[in-house]
Every structure is written in C-alpha cells, then in structure tokens.
Amino acid sequence: MDKKLLETFLLSSRTKTYAAANGKTRALLPESVQYEFSDGDFSCRDVYYIGNGIFPGLETIFYKNKPVWSMSYFGNFSKMTEEQADGMLRKALIDLWETARIYKRVEKDYGDFTYVCEGSGSIDELQGTEEIYAGKEKVYYLYYAGGFIG
C-alpha cells in the first residue's frame, strides 16, 4: 500500500464530501448522517450522529473495498450555532485541506473566529484536537484519533 497515495486520497476526499456539501448518501445506520466518495480503487465513508451540539463519528478509507485506514472523532459546538460551526468547518477543511485534521499544526483567522488544529503522529497513527475560538473563548472543539489498519 502506497501510504502517500492513501494520505492524498484521505485529504482530498474531505474536500469532496462534508466540506463541499457533496456526497451525502442514504445513511446505513438509523438517525446518522453519511457521506461517501470514491476515486479509482479508493473510497471513503464518513458516518456521524448529531444532537445537542455534539457529534461523534467515524471516517473510514477503503482500498479495493477493504478498510485500510480509520479515524474516530468527537466534537462539541454547543457554544455556537450549528450554522456557524458548519460554515467555519467547511471553510477550514477546504482552505487548509492539506493540513487540517491530520498530524500537523494549522491556524487561520476567519473574521471574528480563529480555527486551530493541533495534531501529532503520522498516517500510521495520529491524534489531535481541532478548536474554534471567538476572541479568546473556545466555542468549538473536536478530538480525533486514527490510523492505518490495513
């Protein structure tokens, strides 16, 4: 498995699903939200639940229909509206697609908000936090962890 190709697919697939408001499919699990995208032998599935300003989920990358990489996440946007959180996250995941929610650090200002993502590790095993600040107040956070499984 070429892990550089895997990483490139992972990062670019995010710009073609949730971040771009594309790829939403009929969810396999009741009450969940599901996005899918495929390109050649690679495909991805992102499934999450949302309620009360909280959303847990699982992102999985498949190669030739076999799961090869997966990441779980848990986010909380209860100090901002869902529309604010969605708007900020979609912008950040598009603008910072090569570095966000991976093992790198990134920070970008968006008007009254600041997006910060602090990760560590490698495509083999990574973890991190994603945060949005309104001034000095943290109004959103997400924890993520995942790695190569195949």
Short mmCIF file of N, CA and C in Angstrom, two decimals:
data_model
loop_
_atom_site.label_atom_id
_atom_site.label_comp_id
_atom_site.label_asym_id
_atom_site.label_seq_id
_atom_site.Cartn_x
_atom_site.Cartn_y
_atom_site.Cartn_z
N MET A 1 0.85 -1.19 0.00
CA MET A 1 0.00 0.00 0.00
C MET A 1 0.89 1.24 0.00
N ASP A 2 0.65 2.09 -0.95
CA ASP A 2 1.37 3.37 -1.03
C ASP A 2 0.68 4.36 -0.08
N LYS A 3 1.31 4.59 1.07
CA LYS A 3 0.68 5.43 2.10
C LYS A 3 0.61 6.89 1.69
N LYS A 4 1.48 7.32 0.80
CA LYS A 4 1.40 8.70 0.32
C LYS A 4 0.12 8.88 -0.52
N LEU A 5 -0.20 7.87 -1.36
CA LEU A 5 -1.46 7.91 -2.12
C LEU A 5 -2.66 7.87 -1.18
N LEU A 6 -2.57 7.03 -0.15
CA LEU A 6 -3.63 6.94 0.85
C LEU A 6 -3.86 8.30 1.50
N GLU A 7 -2.79 8.95 1.94
CA GLU A 7 -2.90 10.26 2.60
C GLU A 7 -3.47 11.31 1.65
N THR A 8 -3.02 11.31 0.41
CA THR A 8 -3.53 12.26 -0.58
C THR A 8 -5.02 12.05 -0.80
N PHE A 9 -5.44 10.78 -0.93
CA PHE A 9 -6.86 10.50 -1.11
C PHE A 9 -7.66 10.94 0.12
N LEU A 10 -7.18 10.60 1.31
CA LEU A 10 -7.86 10.99 2.55
C LEU A 10 -8.11 12.49 2.58
N LEU A 11 -7.06 13.26 2.39
CA LEU A 11 -7.17 14.71 2.50
C LEU A 11 -8.04 15.31 1.40
N SER A 12 -7.88 14.83 0.17
CA SER A 12 -8.68 15.39 -0.93
C SER A 12 -10.14 14.94 -0.83
N SER A 13 -10.40 13.75 -0.30
CA SER A 13 -11.79 13.27 -0.19
C SER A 13 -12.61 14.16 0.74
N ARG A 14 -11.99 14.74 1.74
CA ARG A 14 -12.71 15.63 2.65
C ARG A 14 -13.22 16.87 1.93
N THR A 15 -12.51 17.30 0.90
CA THR A 15 -12.94 18.48 0.14
C THR A 15 -14.07 18.14 -0.83
N LYS A 16 -14.37 16.86 -0.98
CA LYS A 16 -15.39 16.43 -1.93
C LYS A 16 -16.63 15.88 -1.23
N THR A 17 -16.62 15.85 0.11
CA THR A 17 -17.76 15.33 0.85
C THR A 17 -18.31 16.42 1.76
N TYR A 18 -18.19 16.25 3.07
CA TYR A 18 -18.78 17.20 4.02
C TYR A 18 -18.38 18.64 3.73
N ALA A 19 -17.10 18.91 3.57
CA ALA A 19 -16.62 20.30 3.40
C ALA A 19 -17.26 20.98 2.19
N ALA A 20 -17.52 20.22 1.15
CA ALA A 20 -18.11 20.78 -0.07
C ALA A 20 -19.62 20.59 -0.12
N ALA A 21 -20.19 20.01 0.94
CA ALA A 21 -21.62 19.70 0.98
C ALA A 21 -22.02 18.79 -0.18
N ASN A 22 -21.14 17.83 -0.49
CA ASN A 22 -21.38 16.84 -1.55
C ASN A 22 -21.22 15.43 -0.98
N GLY A 23 -21.74 14.47 -1.69
CA GLY A 23 -21.53 13.07 -1.33
C GLY A 23 -22.41 12.54 -0.21
N LYS A 24 -23.41 13.31 0.19
CA LYS A 24 -24.31 12.82 1.23
C LYS A 24 -25.14 11.69 0.65
N THR A 25 -25.18 10.57 1.34
CA THR A 25 -25.90 9.39 0.86
C THR A 25 -26.93 8.95 1.89
N ARG A 26 -27.74 8.01 1.48
CA ARG A 26 -28.70 7.42 2.41
C ARG A 26 -27.91 6.69 3.49
N ALA A 27 -28.11 7.07 4.72
CA ALA A 27 -27.35 6.50 5.83
C ALA A 27 -27.72 5.05 6.09
N LEU A 28 -26.69 4.23 6.35
CA LEU A 28 -26.91 2.83 6.67
C LEU A 28 -27.43 2.66 8.10
N LEU A 29 -27.01 3.55 9.00
CA LEU A 29 -27.39 3.46 10.40
C LEU A 29 -28.51 4.45 10.71
N PRO A 30 -29.53 4.04 11.46
CA PRO A 30 -30.65 4.94 11.77
C PRO A 30 -30.19 6.23 12.45
N GLU A 31 -30.77 7.34 12.03
CA GLU A 31 -30.52 8.66 12.62
C GLU A 31 -29.10 9.19 12.41
N SER A 32 -28.31 8.55 11.57
CA SER A 32 -26.95 9.03 11.31
C SER A 32 -26.91 9.87 10.04
N VAL A 33 -25.80 10.55 9.85
CA VAL A 33 -25.53 11.30 8.62
C VAL A 33 -24.35 10.61 7.96
N GLN A 34 -24.41 10.41 6.65
CA GLN A 34 -23.36 9.66 5.96
C GLN A 34 -22.95 10.35 4.67
N TYR A 35 -21.63 10.43 4.48
CA TYR A 35 -21.04 10.96 3.25
C TYR A 35 -20.14 9.89 2.66
N GLU A 36 -20.11 9.80 1.32
CA GLU A 36 -19.25 8.84 0.63
C GLU A 36 -18.63 9.48 -0.60
N PHE A 37 -17.45 8.97 -0.95
CA PHE A 37 -16.75 9.43 -2.15
C PHE A 37 -15.82 8.31 -2.59
N SER A 38 -15.66 8.14 -3.90
CA SER A 38 -14.70 7.15 -4.40
C SER A 38 -13.95 7.72 -5.59
N ASP A 39 -12.73 7.23 -5.74
CA ASP A 39 -11.86 7.62 -6.85
C ASP A 39 -10.93 6.45 -7.12
N GLY A 40 -11.16 5.77 -8.23
CA GLY A 40 -10.35 4.60 -8.55
C GLY A 40 -10.57 3.50 -7.53
N ASP A 41 -9.48 2.95 -6.99
CA ASP A 41 -9.57 1.86 -6.01
C ASP A 41 -9.88 2.35 -4.60
N PHE A 42 -9.81 3.66 -4.38
CA PHE A 42 -10.05 4.22 -3.05
C PHE A 42 -11.49 4.69 -2.90
N SER A 43 -12.03 4.53 -1.71
CA SER A 43 -13.33 5.10 -1.36
C SER A 43 -13.30 5.48 0.12
N CYS A 44 -14.20 6.38 0.48
CA CYS A 44 -14.28 6.78 1.89
C CYS A 44 -15.74 6.81 2.32
N ARG A 45 -15.92 6.64 3.61
CA ARG A 45 -17.24 6.74 4.22
C ARG A 45 -17.08 7.48 5.54
N ASP A 46 -17.86 8.51 5.72
CA ASP A 46 -17.86 9.30 6.96
C ASP A 46 -19.27 9.23 7.53
N VAL A 47 -19.40 8.67 8.72
CA VAL A 47 -20.71 8.49 9.36
C VAL A 47 -20.66 9.16 10.73
N TYR A 48 -21.68 9.98 11.02
CA TYR A 48 -21.73 10.61 12.33
C TYR A 48 -23.17 10.83 12.78
N TYR A 49 -23.31 11.06 14.06
CA TYR A 49 -24.58 11.41 14.68
C TYR A 49 -24.45 12.83 15.19
N ILE A 50 -25.57 13.54 15.24
CA ILE A 50 -25.53 14.92 15.72
C ILE A 50 -26.75 15.21 16.58
N GLY A 51 -26.53 15.84 17.71
CA GLY A 51 -27.62 16.21 18.60
C GLY A 51 -27.10 16.99 19.79
N ASN A 52 -27.86 17.97 20.24
CA ASN A 52 -27.49 18.78 21.41
C ASN A 52 -26.12 19.44 21.27
N GLY A 53 -25.74 19.79 20.06
CA GLY A 53 -24.46 20.45 19.85
C GLY A 53 -23.26 19.52 19.91
N ILE A 54 -23.51 18.22 19.86
CA ILE A 54 -22.44 17.22 19.95
C ILE A 54 -22.51 16.30 18.74
N PHE A 55 -21.33 15.87 18.25
CA PHE A 55 -21.33 14.93 17.14
C PHE A 55 -20.15 13.96 17.22
N PRO A 56 -20.43 12.66 17.44
CA PRO A 56 -19.40 11.62 17.34
C PRO A 56 -19.47 10.99 15.95
N GLY A 57 -18.31 10.55 15.44
CA GLY A 57 -18.32 9.95 14.12
C GLY A 57 -17.13 9.06 13.83
N LEU A 58 -17.16 8.46 12.65
CA LEU A 58 -16.11 7.57 12.20
C LEU A 58 -15.89 7.79 10.71
N GLU A 59 -14.65 8.02 10.35
CA GLU A 59 -14.25 8.21 8.96
C GLU A 59 -13.40 6.99 8.58
N THR A 60 -13.74 6.32 7.48
CA THR A 60 -13.00 5.12 7.07
C THR A 60 -12.64 5.22 5.60
N ILE A 61 -11.39 4.86 5.29
CA ILE A 61 -10.91 4.80 3.91
C ILE A 61 -10.78 3.33 3.53
N PHE A 62 -11.28 3.01 2.34
CA PHE A 62 -11.22 1.65 1.81
C PHE A 62 -10.32 1.64 0.58
N TYR A 63 -9.60 0.55 0.40
CA TYR A 63 -8.81 0.33 -0.81
C TYR A 63 -9.26 -1.01 -1.38
N LYS A 64 -9.78 -0.99 -2.58
CA LYS A 64 -10.35 -2.19 -3.21
C LYS A 64 -11.36 -2.85 -2.27
N ASN A 65 -12.23 -2.03 -1.69
CA ASN A 65 -13.33 -2.44 -0.80
C ASN A 65 -12.88 -3.01 0.54
N LYS A 66 -11.61 -2.87 0.88
CA LYS A 66 -11.10 -3.34 2.16
C LYS A 66 -10.76 -2.12 3.02
N PRO A 67 -11.22 -2.07 4.28
CA PRO A 67 -10.87 -0.93 5.13
C PRO A 67 -9.37 -0.91 5.42
N VAL A 68 -8.73 0.24 5.14
CA VAL A 68 -7.28 0.34 5.34
C VAL A 68 -6.88 1.45 6.30
N TRP A 69 -7.78 2.38 6.56
CA TRP A 69 -7.47 3.50 7.46
C TRP A 69 -8.77 3.96 8.09
N SER A 70 -8.72 4.32 9.37
CA SER A 70 -9.94 4.79 10.02
C SER A 70 -9.60 5.78 11.13
N MET A 71 -10.53 6.71 11.36
CA MET A 71 -10.35 7.72 12.40
C MET A 71 -11.69 7.99 13.07
N SER A 72 -11.70 7.95 14.39
CA SER A 72 -12.90 8.33 15.13
C SER A 72 -12.76 9.76 15.61
N TYR A 73 -13.90 10.40 15.84
CA TYR A 73 -13.86 11.79 16.31
C TYR A 73 -15.07 12.09 17.18
N PHE A 74 -14.91 13.11 18.02
CA PHE A 74 -15.97 13.58 18.89
C PHE A 74 -15.88 15.10 18.95
N GLY A 75 -16.96 15.78 18.57
CA GLY A 75 -16.94 17.23 18.55
C GLY A 75 -18.07 17.84 19.35
N ASN A 76 -17.87 19.11 19.76
CA ASN A 76 -18.87 19.83 20.53
C ASN A 76 -18.90 21.28 20.05
N PHE A 77 -20.05 21.70 19.53
CA PHE A 77 -20.21 23.08 19.06
C PHE A 77 -21.32 23.80 19.84
N SER A 78 -21.57 23.36 21.08
CA SER A 78 -22.71 23.87 21.85
C SER A 78 -22.61 25.36 22.21
N LYS A 79 -21.45 25.97 22.03
CA LYS A 79 -21.31 27.41 22.32
C LYS A 79 -21.43 28.27 21.06
N MET A 80 -21.82 27.65 19.97
CA MET A 80 -22.07 28.40 18.73
C MET A 80 -23.23 27.71 18.02
N THR A 81 -23.78 28.34 17.02
CA THR A 81 -24.89 27.70 16.30
C THR A 81 -24.34 26.64 15.35
N GLU A 82 -25.21 25.71 14.98
CA GLU A 82 -24.80 24.68 14.02
C GLU A 82 -24.39 25.33 12.70
N GLU A 83 -25.08 26.38 12.30
CA GLU A 83 -24.76 27.07 11.05
C GLU A 83 -23.37 27.71 11.13
N GLN A 84 -23.05 28.34 12.27
CA GLN A 84 -21.71 28.93 12.44
C GLN A 84 -20.64 27.85 12.39
N ALA A 85 -20.86 26.75 13.13
CA ALA A 85 -19.88 25.66 13.15
C ALA A 85 -19.70 25.07 11.76
N ASP A 86 -20.81 24.77 11.09
CA ASP A 86 -20.75 24.22 9.73
C ASP A 86 -20.00 25.15 8.79
N GLY A 87 -20.34 26.41 8.81
CA GLY A 87 -19.69 27.38 7.92
C GLY A 87 -18.20 27.46 8.15
N MET A 88 -17.79 27.54 9.42
CA MET A 88 -16.37 27.62 9.75
C MET A 88 -15.62 26.36 9.35
N LEU A 89 -16.19 25.21 9.70
CA LEU A 89 -15.51 23.95 9.42
C LEU A 89 -15.40 23.69 7.92
N ARG A 90 -16.45 23.97 7.18
CA ARG A 90 -16.39 23.77 5.73
C ARG A 90 -15.30 24.66 5.12
N LYS A 91 -15.23 25.92 5.54
CA LYS A 91 -14.18 26.82 5.03
C LYS A 91 -12.79 26.30 5.38
N ALA A 92 -12.60 25.94 6.65
CA ALA A 92 -11.28 25.48 7.09
C ALA A 92 -10.86 24.20 6.39
N LEU A 93 -11.78 23.25 6.24
CA LEU A 93 -11.42 21.98 5.60
C LEU A 93 -11.14 22.14 4.11
N ILE A 94 -11.71 23.15 3.48
CA ILE A 94 -11.40 23.45 2.08
C ILE A 94 -10.09 24.24 2.00
N ASP A 95 -10.00 25.33 2.76
CA ASP A 95 -8.81 26.19 2.70
C ASP A 95 -7.54 25.49 3.15
N LEU A 96 -7.66 24.64 4.16
CA LEU A 96 -6.49 24.02 4.79
C LEU A 96 -6.48 22.51 4.55
N TRP A 97 -6.98 22.08 3.42
CA TRP A 97 -7.21 20.66 3.16
C TRP A 97 -5.97 19.79 3.29
N GLU A 98 -4.79 20.35 3.06
CA GLU A 98 -3.56 19.55 3.14
C GLU A 98 -3.04 19.38 4.56
N THR A 99 -3.59 20.11 5.51
CA THR A 99 -3.05 20.07 6.87
C THR A 99 -4.09 19.86 7.97
N ALA A 100 -5.34 20.15 7.73
CA ALA A 100 -6.36 20.06 8.78
C ALA A 100 -6.71 18.61 9.10
N ARG A 101 -6.96 18.34 10.37
CA ARG A 101 -7.36 17.02 10.88
C ARG A 101 -6.40 15.92 10.48
N ILE A 102 -5.14 16.21 10.58
CA ILE A 102 -4.11 15.21 10.31
C ILE A 102 -3.08 15.36 11.41
N TYR A 103 -1.84 15.16 11.14
CA TYR A 103 -0.81 15.19 12.18
C TYR A 103 0.03 16.47 12.14
N LYS A 104 -0.54 17.54 11.63
CA LYS A 104 0.17 18.81 11.52
C LYS A 104 -0.56 19.89 12.32
N ARG A 105 0.13 21.01 12.56
CA ARG A 105 -0.49 22.15 13.25
C ARG A 105 -0.85 23.22 12.22
N VAL A 106 -2.05 23.78 12.39
CA VAL A 106 -2.50 24.82 11.48
C VAL A 106 -3.39 25.80 12.25
N GLU A 107 -3.32 27.06 11.87
CA GLU A 107 -4.14 28.10 12.50
C GLU A 107 -4.51 29.12 11.43
N LYS A 108 -5.78 29.54 11.43
CA LYS A 108 -6.22 30.53 10.46
C LYS A 108 -7.36 31.35 11.04
N ASP A 109 -7.30 32.66 10.81
CA ASP A 109 -8.36 33.56 11.25
C ASP A 109 -9.44 33.66 10.18
N TYR A 110 -10.69 33.68 10.66
CA TYR A 110 -11.86 33.86 9.81
C TYR A 110 -12.74 34.92 10.46
N GLY A 111 -12.46 36.17 10.21
CA GLY A 111 -13.24 37.25 10.81
C GLY A 111 -13.13 37.24 12.32
N ASP A 112 -14.26 37.05 13.00
CA ASP A 112 -14.30 37.03 14.46
C ASP A 112 -13.85 35.70 15.06
N PHE A 113 -13.60 34.71 14.22
CA PHE A 113 -13.25 33.37 14.69
C PHE A 113 -11.82 33.00 14.28
N THR A 114 -11.21 32.13 15.08
CA THR A 114 -9.90 31.56 14.76
C THR A 114 -10.01 30.05 14.80
N TYR A 115 -9.57 29.40 13.73
CA TYR A 115 -9.55 27.94 13.62
C TYR A 115 -8.14 27.46 13.97
N VAL A 116 -8.05 26.49 14.88
CA VAL A 116 -6.75 25.93 15.27
C VAL A 116 -6.87 24.41 15.25
N CYS A 117 -5.93 23.75 14.58
CA CYS A 117 -5.87 22.29 14.58
C CYS A 117 -4.45 21.89 14.98
N GLU A 118 -4.35 21.07 16.00
CA GLU A 118 -3.06 20.64 16.54
C GLU A 118 -3.03 19.12 16.53
N GLY A 119 -2.24 18.53 15.63
CA GLY A 119 -2.17 17.09 15.53
C GLY A 119 -0.76 16.58 15.71
N SER A 120 -0.64 15.27 15.90
CA SER A 120 0.67 14.65 16.01
C SER A 120 0.60 13.23 15.46
N GLY A 121 1.77 12.68 15.13
CA GLY A 121 1.85 11.31 14.64
C GLY A 121 2.18 11.26 13.17
N SER A 122 1.58 10.29 12.49
CA SER A 122 1.79 10.08 11.05
C SER A 122 0.54 9.42 10.50
N ILE A 123 0.52 9.13 9.22
CA ILE A 123 -0.63 8.45 8.62
C ILE A 123 -0.84 7.08 9.28
N ASP A 124 0.23 6.50 9.85
CA ASP A 124 0.13 5.20 10.52
C ASP A 124 -0.67 5.28 11.82
N GLU A 125 -0.48 6.37 12.57
CA GLU A 125 -1.21 6.57 13.81
C GLU A 125 -1.16 8.06 14.15
N LEU A 126 -2.33 8.65 14.28
CA LEU A 126 -2.37 10.09 14.55
C LEU A 126 -3.44 10.41 15.58
N GLN A 127 -3.29 11.60 16.15
CA GLN A 127 -4.29 12.10 17.09
C GLN A 127 -4.22 13.61 17.07
N GLY A 128 -5.28 14.24 17.55
CA GLY A 128 -5.24 15.69 17.59
C GLY A 128 -6.51 16.32 18.11
N THR A 129 -6.47 17.64 18.14
CA THR A 129 -7.62 18.44 18.54
C THR A 129 -7.83 19.53 17.50
N GLU A 130 -9.07 19.87 17.33
CA GLU A 130 -9.47 20.95 16.43
C GLU A 130 -10.31 21.89 17.28
N GLU A 131 -10.02 23.19 17.21
CA GLU A 131 -10.74 24.15 18.04
C GLU A 131 -11.09 25.40 17.24
N ILE A 132 -12.19 26.02 17.64
CA ILE A 132 -12.56 27.33 17.09
C ILE A 132 -12.73 28.27 18.28
N TYR A 133 -12.14 29.45 18.13
CA TYR A 133 -12.20 30.48 19.16
C TYR A 133 -12.95 31.69 18.63
N ALA A 134 -13.75 32.29 19.51
CA ALA A 134 -14.35 33.60 19.27
C ALA A 134 -13.62 34.52 20.24
N GLY A 135 -12.66 35.28 19.73
CA GLY A 135 -11.76 36.02 20.62
C GLY A 135 -10.90 35.03 21.36
N LYS A 136 -10.95 35.05 22.68
CA LYS A 136 -10.17 34.11 23.50
C LYS A 136 -11.02 32.94 24.01
N GLU A 137 -12.32 32.97 23.71
CA GLU A 137 -13.21 31.92 24.20
C GLU A 137 -13.28 30.76 23.21
N LYS A 138 -13.04 29.54 23.72
CA LYS A 138 -13.19 28.34 22.89
C LYS A 138 -14.68 28.06 22.74
N VAL A 139 -15.16 28.06 21.49
CA VAL A 139 -16.59 27.85 21.24
C VAL A 139 -16.87 26.53 20.53
N TYR A 140 -15.82 25.81 20.18
CA TYR A 140 -15.95 24.52 19.48
C TYR A 140 -14.69 23.72 19.73
N TYR A 141 -14.85 22.41 19.88
CA TYR A 141 -13.68 21.53 19.93
C TYR A 141 -14.03 20.17 19.34
N LEU A 142 -13.00 19.50 18.86
CA LEU A 142 -13.13 18.16 18.30
C LEU A 142 -11.86 17.41 18.66
N TYR A 143 -12.02 16.16 19.13
CA TYR A 143 -10.89 15.28 19.37
C TYR A 143 -10.91 14.21 18.29
N TYR A 144 -9.75 13.86 17.76
CA TYR A 144 -9.70 12.81 16.76
C TYR A 144 -8.50 11.90 16.98
N ALA A 145 -8.65 10.65 16.56
CA ALA A 145 -7.57 9.66 16.65
C ALA A 145 -7.84 8.60 15.60
N GLY A 146 -6.77 8.14 14.96
CA GLY A 146 -6.95 7.11 13.95
C GLY A 146 -5.63 6.60 13.43
N GLY A 147 -5.72 5.74 12.41
CA GLY A 147 -4.50 5.21 11.84
C GLY A 147 -4.73 4.15 10.78
N PHE A 148 -3.61 3.66 10.29
CA PHE A 148 -3.57 2.65 9.24
C PHE A 148 -3.95 1.29 9.82
N ILE A 149 -4.92 0.62 9.23
CA ILE A 149 -5.39 -0.68 9.73
C ILE A 149 -5.26 -1.79 8.69
N GLY A 150 -4.77 -1.45 7.52
CA GLY A 150 -4.79 -2.48 6.51
C GLY A 150 -3.58 -2.64 5.71
#
